[in-house]
Amino acid sequence: MAIHGLMKYTPFYRELADVLVGVDRLKRSLSRLLWALRLTERLTREYSMKAAKCFSAEEARYIRREYYGRLASVLREVDEEFKLLNEAGGLLSKLPDIDPEKPTIVVAAPPNVGKSTLVRRVSTAEPEIASYPFTTKNLILGHIEVRKGVIVQIMDTPGLLDRPLSERNRIELQAITALKHVASVIIFMIDPTHHAGYPLKYQLRVLKEIADSFSDVPIVVAINKVDIAKPEDIEKAREEIAKMGLEFPLFEISAARGDGVDKLMKEVLRLILGST
Ligand SMILES: Nc1nc2c(ncn2[C@@H]2O[C@H](COP(=O)(O)OP(=O)(O)OP(=O)(O)O)[C@@H](O)[C@H]2O)c(=O)[nH]1
Ligand SMILES: [Mg+2]
């Protein structure tokens, strides 16, 4: 990633690191490790001097044992810090590598409505799909080649529940961080059937919250699973959205079968690229 790109997305990666590991925890661990490093350097100097001055092999062995003992006790003291850094390294190395030069579509919604199915259908990403909530636990980035040389990024996110920011867990907070920092446009998905397990009104409360929190980002709503939805369920979704005064472009799709997906993506790409 180019350095200016890194700078542009520093707040995104910093916030993700905070969500996933905790920046304060990470800083505390690093400063404890620095303390351990300084102490081991001091011990090494101290015991090298002692060893240089000793008169017998037995005395040297004794000094060496004492030196190793003290080193081991310093390392024991920072064992938790090593574990934390190891865990942090694992989590942070899996973060998506976003190109800030390219627009990013963020797909958000409550769990189990079909976000990953859509992202998998339209992009290079291959997120796991399953019929239970919170299948997706990380941000997953895919690419769409709109035409030769024009690439757009699309991000699959973990499901969002209807609850205040302060109660969101670290899985949901990744989605919020993506919406806040990298979304050029948001596709909000709704499941008008009972299959996702979240009633329509519940899903629309999440939509309202996203609309209020990210009012400067265009939102397109995709009513999904039209292959199994009853016409009255789809109509109800349209009515409820209108009743709430939410005026977003609405598309009826089946992410699984592909119906309506081209039309949806055409509008989304038009919003971020102008005419496609
Ligand atoms: N009939 C039908 N089923 C769908 C459609 N789209 C998704 N599904 C099913 O809905 C379930 C959830 O799909 P996912 O794509 O995993 O949903 P998600 O929103 O990514 O779920 P989380 O990652 O758990 O938030 C799976 O069983 C999919 O096969 C669709 O258009 N029609
Ligand atoms: Mg998913």
Coordinates of C-alpha atoms and ligand atoms in Angstrom, one line a residue:
M1 CA 0.0 0.0 0.0
A2 CA 1.4 3.4 -0.9
I3 CA 2.4 5.5 2.0
H4 CA -0.2 8.2 1.4
G5 CA -2.8 5.5 1.3
L6 CA -1.6 4.2 4.7
M7 CA -1.8 7.8 6.0
K8 CA -5.4 8.2 4.7
Y9 CA -6.5 5.0 6.3
T10 CA -4.5 5.3 9.5
P11 CA -7.7 6.2 11.5
F12 CA -9.4 3.1 10.1
Y13 CA -6.6 0.7 11.0
R14 CA -6.0 2.4 14.4
E15 CA -9.7 2.1 15.3
L16 CA -9.8 -1.6 14.1
A17 CA -6.7 -2.3 16.3
D18 CA -8.5 -0.7 19.2
V19 CA -11.7 -2.7 18.5
L20 CA -9.8 -6.0 18.1
V21 CA -7.1 -5.7 20.7
G22 CA -7.4 -2.4 22.5
V23 CA -4.8 0.3 21.8
D24 CA -4.3 1.1 25.5
R25 CA -3.7 -2.6 26.3
L26 CA -1.3 -2.8 23.4
K27 CA 0.6 0.3 24.6
R28 CA 0.8 -1.0 28.1
S29 CA 2.1 -4.3 26.9
L30 CA 4.8 -2.7 24.7
S31 CA 6.0 -0.5 27.5
R32 CA 6.2 -3.5 29.9
L33 CA 8.2 -5.3 27.2
L34 CA 10.5 -2.3 26.9
W35 CA 11.0 -2.4 30.6
A36 CA 11.9 -6.1 30.4
L37 CA 14.3 -5.4 27.5
R38 CA 16.1 -2.7 29.4
L39 CA 16.4 -4.9 32.5
T40 CA 17.8 -7.9 30.5
E41 CA 20.3 -5.6 28.9
R42 CA 21.4 -4.3 32.4
L43 CA 21.6 -7.8 33.7
T44 CA 23.7 -8.9 30.7
R45 CA 26.1 -6.0 31.3
E46 CA 26.3 -6.7 35.1
Y47 CA 26.9 -10.4 34.7
S48 CA 29.4 -10.0 31.9
M49 CA 31.4 -7.8 34.2
K50 CA 31.1 -10.4 37.0
A51 CA 32.1 -13.2 34.7
A52 CA 35.2 -11.3 33.5
K53 CA 36.3 -10.9 37.1
C54 CA 35.8 -14.4 38.3
F55 CA 38.8 -16.7 39.3
S56 CA 37.5 -20.2 38.7
A57 CA 35.4 -22.2 36.3
E58 CA 33.1 -23.1 39.2
E59 CA 32.6 -19.5 40.1
A60 CA 31.8 -18.7 36.4
R61 CA 29.3 -21.6 36.3
Y62 CA 27.6 -20.2 39.4
I63 CA 27.4 -16.7 37.9
R64 CA 26.0 -18.1 34.7
R65 CA 23.3 -20.0 36.6
E66 CA 22.4 -16.9 38.5
Y67 CA 22.3 -14.8 35.3
Y68 CA 19.9 -17.4 33.6
G69 CA 17.7 -17.5 36.7
R70 CA 17.3 -13.8 36.8
L71 CA 16.6 -13.6 33.0
A72 CA 14.0 -16.3 33.4
S73 CA 12.2 -14.5 36.1
V74 CA 12.1 -11.3 34.0
L75 CA 10.6 -13.2 31.1
R76 CA 8.1 -14.9 33.4
E77 CA 7.0 -11.4 34.4
V78 CA 6.2 -10.4 30.8
D79 CA 4.7 -13.7 29.8
E80 CA 1.2 -12.2 29.5
E81 CA 2.6 -9.4 27.3
F82 CA 4.1 -11.9 24.9
K83 CA 0.8 -13.8 24.7
L84 CA -1.1 -10.5 24.0
L85 CA 1.3 -9.4 21.3
N86 CA 1.1 -12.8 19.7
E87 CA -2.7 -12.7 19.7
A88 CA -2.7 -9.1 18.4
G89 CA -0.2 -10.0 15.6
G90 CA -2.6 -12.8 14.5
L91 CA -5.6 -10.6 14.5
L92 CA -4.0 -7.6 12.9
S93 CA -2.3 -9.5 10.1
K94 CA -5.7 -10.7 8.9
L95 CA -7.0 -7.2 8.3
P96 CA -8.1 -6.5 4.8
D97 CA -5.6 -4.6 2.7
I98 CA -7.7 -1.6 1.4
D99 CA -6.5 0.5 -1.5
P100 CA -7.6 4.0 -0.7
E101 CA -7.4 5.0 -4.4
K102 CA -10.3 2.7 -5.1
P103 CA -13.9 3.3 -4.0
T104 CA -15.3 0.8 -1.5
I105 CA -18.9 -0.5 -1.2
V106 CA -19.7 -1.6 2.3
V107 CA -22.4 -4.2 2.7
A108 CA -24.1 -3.9 6.1
A109 CA -27.2 -5.4 7.7
P110 CA -28.4 -7.5 10.6
P111 CA -27.0 -11.0 10.7
N112 CA -28.1 -13.8 8.4
V113 CA -29.8 -11.7 5.7
G114 CA -27.5 -12.6 2.9
K115 CA -24.6 -10.1 2.9
S116 CA -21.9 -12.7 2.3
T117 CA -24.0 -14.4 -0.4
L118 CA -24.2 -11.1 -2.3
V119 CA -20.5 -10.2 -1.8
R120 CA -19.5 -13.7 -3.0
R121 CA -21.8 -13.4 -6.1
V122 CA -20.5 -10.0 -7.3
S123 CA -16.8 -10.1 -6.3
T124 CA -13.6 -12.1 -6.0
A125 CA -14.2 -12.6 -2.2
E126 CA -15.3 -16.0 -1.0
P127 CA -16.8 -15.5 2.4
E128 CA -18.4 -18.4 4.2
I129 CA -22.2 -18.6 3.9
A130 CA -24.4 -20.4 6.5
S131 CA -28.0 -20.3 7.8
Y132 CA -27.1 -19.0 11.2
P133 CA -26.3 -15.5 12.5
F134 CA -22.7 -14.2 12.9
T135 CA -21.2 -16.6 10.3
T136 CA -19.0 -13.6 9.3
K137 CA -16.8 -12.5 12.1
N138 CA -14.3 -10.3 10.3
L139 CA -14.2 -7.7 7.5
I140 CA -13.7 -9.4 4.2
L141 CA -12.7 -7.5 1.1
G142 CA -13.5 -8.4 -2.5
H143 CA -12.8 -6.8 -5.8
I144 CA -15.1 -6.1 -8.7
E145 CA -13.7 -5.4 -12.2
V146 CA -16.2 -2.9 -13.6
R147 CA -14.4 -2.7 -16.9
K148 CA -10.8 -3.1 -17.9
G149 CA -8.6 -1.2 -15.4
V150 CA -11.5 0.0 -13.3
I151 CA -11.6 -1.9 -10.0
V152 CA -14.0 -1.3 -7.1
Q153 CA -13.7 -2.8 -3.7
I154 CA -16.6 -4.4 -1.8
M155 CA -16.5 -5.2 1.9
D156 CA -18.5 -7.9 3.6
T157 CA -19.1 -7.2 7.3
P158 CA -20.4 -9.0 10.4
G159 CA -24.1 -8.6 11.2
L160 CA -25.3 -5.6 13.2
L161 CA -27.8 -6.0 16.1
D162 CA -30.2 -3.2 17.1
R163 CA -28.4 -1.8 20.1
P164 CA -26.4 1.3 21.1
L165 CA -22.8 1.6 20.2
S166 CA -21.7 1.2 23.8
E167 CA -23.2 -2.3 23.9
R168 CA -21.8 -3.5 20.5
N169 CA -19.3 -6.4 20.7
R170 CA -16.0 -6.4 18.9
I171 CA -17.5 -8.4 16.0
E172 CA -20.1 -5.7 15.3
L173 CA -17.7 -2.9 15.9
Q174 CA -15.6 -3.9 13.0
A175 CA -18.7 -3.3 10.7
I176 CA -19.2 0.1 12.3
T177 CA -15.5 1.0 11.8
A178 CA -15.7 0.1 8.1
L179 CA -18.9 2.1 7.6
K180 CA -17.3 5.1 9.4
H181 CA -14.0 5.1 7.6
V182 CA -14.0 3.4 4.2
A183 CA -17.6 3.4 2.8
S184 CA -18.1 5.3 -0.5
V185 CA -21.5 3.8 -0.6
I186 CA -23.5 1.4 1.7
I187 CA -25.6 -1.5 0.5
F188 CA -28.0 -2.2 3.4
M189 CA -29.7 -5.6 3.0
I190 CA -33.1 -6.6 4.4
D191 CA -34.6 -10.1 4.6
P192 CA -38.4 -9.6 4.4
T193 CA -39.0 -13.3 5.2
H194 CA -38.7 -14.9 8.6
H195 CA -35.6 -16.9 7.6
A196 CA -33.0 -14.6 9.0
G197 CA -34.6 -14.7 12.4
Y198 CA -34.9 -10.9 12.9
P199 CA -38.3 -9.3 12.4
L200 CA -38.7 -6.6 9.7
K201 CA -39.2 -3.8 12.2
Y202 CA -36.0 -4.9 14.0
Q203 CA -34.0 -4.8 10.7
L204 CA -35.4 -1.4 9.9
R205 CA -34.4 0.0 13.3
V206 CA -30.8 -1.0 12.4
L207 CA -31.2 0.7 9.0
K208 CA -32.4 3.9 10.7
E209 CA -29.5 3.9 13.0
I210 CA -27.0 3.4 10.2
A211 CA -28.8 6.2 8.1
D212 CA -28.6 8.6 11.1
S213 CA -25.0 7.7 12.0
F214 CA -23.6 7.9 8.4
S215 CA -25.8 10.5 6.8
D216 CA -23.0 11.7 4.5
V217 CA -22.7 8.3 2.8
P218 CA -25.2 7.2 0.1
I219 CA -27.3 4.2 1.0
V220 CA -29.0 1.7 -1.3
V221 CA -31.4 -0.8 0.2
A222 CA -31.6 -4.3 -1.2
I223 CA -34.6 -6.4 -0.2
N224 CA -33.2 -9.9 -0.4
K225 CA -34.5 -13.4 -0.8
V226 CA -37.2 -12.5 -3.2
D227 CA -37.0 -16.0 -4.5
I228 CA -38.8 -17.2 -1.3
A229 CA -40.4 -14.1 -0.1
K230 CA -44.2 -13.7 -0.4
P231 CA -45.2 -10.6 -2.5
E232 CA -47.0 -9.2 0.6
D233 CA -43.7 -9.5 2.6
I234 CA -41.9 -7.4 0.0
E235 CA -44.7 -4.9 -0.1
K236 CA -44.7 -4.6 3.6
A237 CA -41.0 -3.9 3.6
R238 CA -41.5 -1.2 1.1
E239 CA -44.4 0.3 3.1
E240 CA -42.5 0.3 6.4
I241 CA -39.4 1.9 4.9
A242 CA -41.6 4.6 3.3
K243 CA -43.5 5.1 6.7
M244 CA -40.2 5.8 8.4
G245 CA -39.5 8.5 5.9
L246 CA -36.3 6.7 4.6
E247 CA -35.9 7.7 1.0
F248 CA -33.3 5.3 -0.3
P249 CA -33.2 3.6 -3.7
L250 CA -34.8 0.2 -3.2
F251 CA -34.0 -3.0 -5.1
E252 CA -35.5 -6.4 -4.9
I253 CA -32.9 -9.1 -5.2
S254 CA -32.1 -12.7 -4.7
A255 CA -28.4 -12.8 -3.8
A256 CA -28.6 -16.6 -3.9
R257 CA -30.2 -16.9 -7.4
G258 CA -29.0 -13.6 -8.9
D259 CA -32.3 -12.0 -9.7
G260 CA -32.1 -8.2 -9.6
V261 CA -28.4 -8.2 -8.6
D262 CA -27.1 -6.6 -11.9
K263 CA -29.6 -3.8 -11.6
L264 CA -28.6 -3.2 -7.9
M265 CA -24.9 -3.1 -8.7
K266 CA -25.4 -0.9 -11.7
E267 CA -27.0 1.8 -9.5
V268 CA -24.4 1.3 -6.8
L269 CA -21.6 1.7 -9.3
R270 CA -23.3 4.7 -10.9
L271 CA -23.4 6.4 -7.4
I272 CA -19.6 6.0 -6.9
L273 CA -18.2 6.2 -10.5
G274 CA -20.8 8.4 -12.2
S275 CA -22.1 6.8 -15.4
T276 CA -20.7 3.3 -15.8
Ligands
LIG1 N1 -33.6 -18.3 -0.5 C1 -32.6 -17.5 -0.3 N2 -31.7 -17.7 0.6 C2 -30.6 -16.8 0.7 C3 -30.5 -15.7 -0.1 N3 -29.4 -15.0 0.2 C4 -28.9 -15.7 1.3 N4 -29.6 -16.7 1.6 C5 -29.4 -17.7 2.7 O1 -29.4 -17.0 3.9 C6 -28.5 -17.5 4.8 C7 -27.6 -16.5 5.3 O2 -26.7 -16.1 4.2 P1 -25.4 -15.3 4.5 O3 -24.9 -14.8 3.2 O4 -24.4 -16.2 5.2 O5 -25.9 -14.1 5.4 P2 -25.0 -13.0 6.1 O6 -25.9 -11.8 6.1 O7 -23.7 -12.9 5.5 O8 -24.9 -13.6 7.6 P3 -23.9 -13.3 8.8 O9 -22.5 -13.3 8.3 O10 -24.2 -14.3 9.8 O11 -24.3 -11.9 9.3 C8 -27.8 -18.7 4.1 O12 -28.5 -19.9 4.4 C9 -28.0 -18.3 2.6 O13 -28.0 -19.5 1.8 C10 -31.4 -15.5 -1.2 O14 -31.4 -14.6 -2.0 N5 -32.5 -16.4 -1.2
MG2 MG -21.8 -13.2 6.4

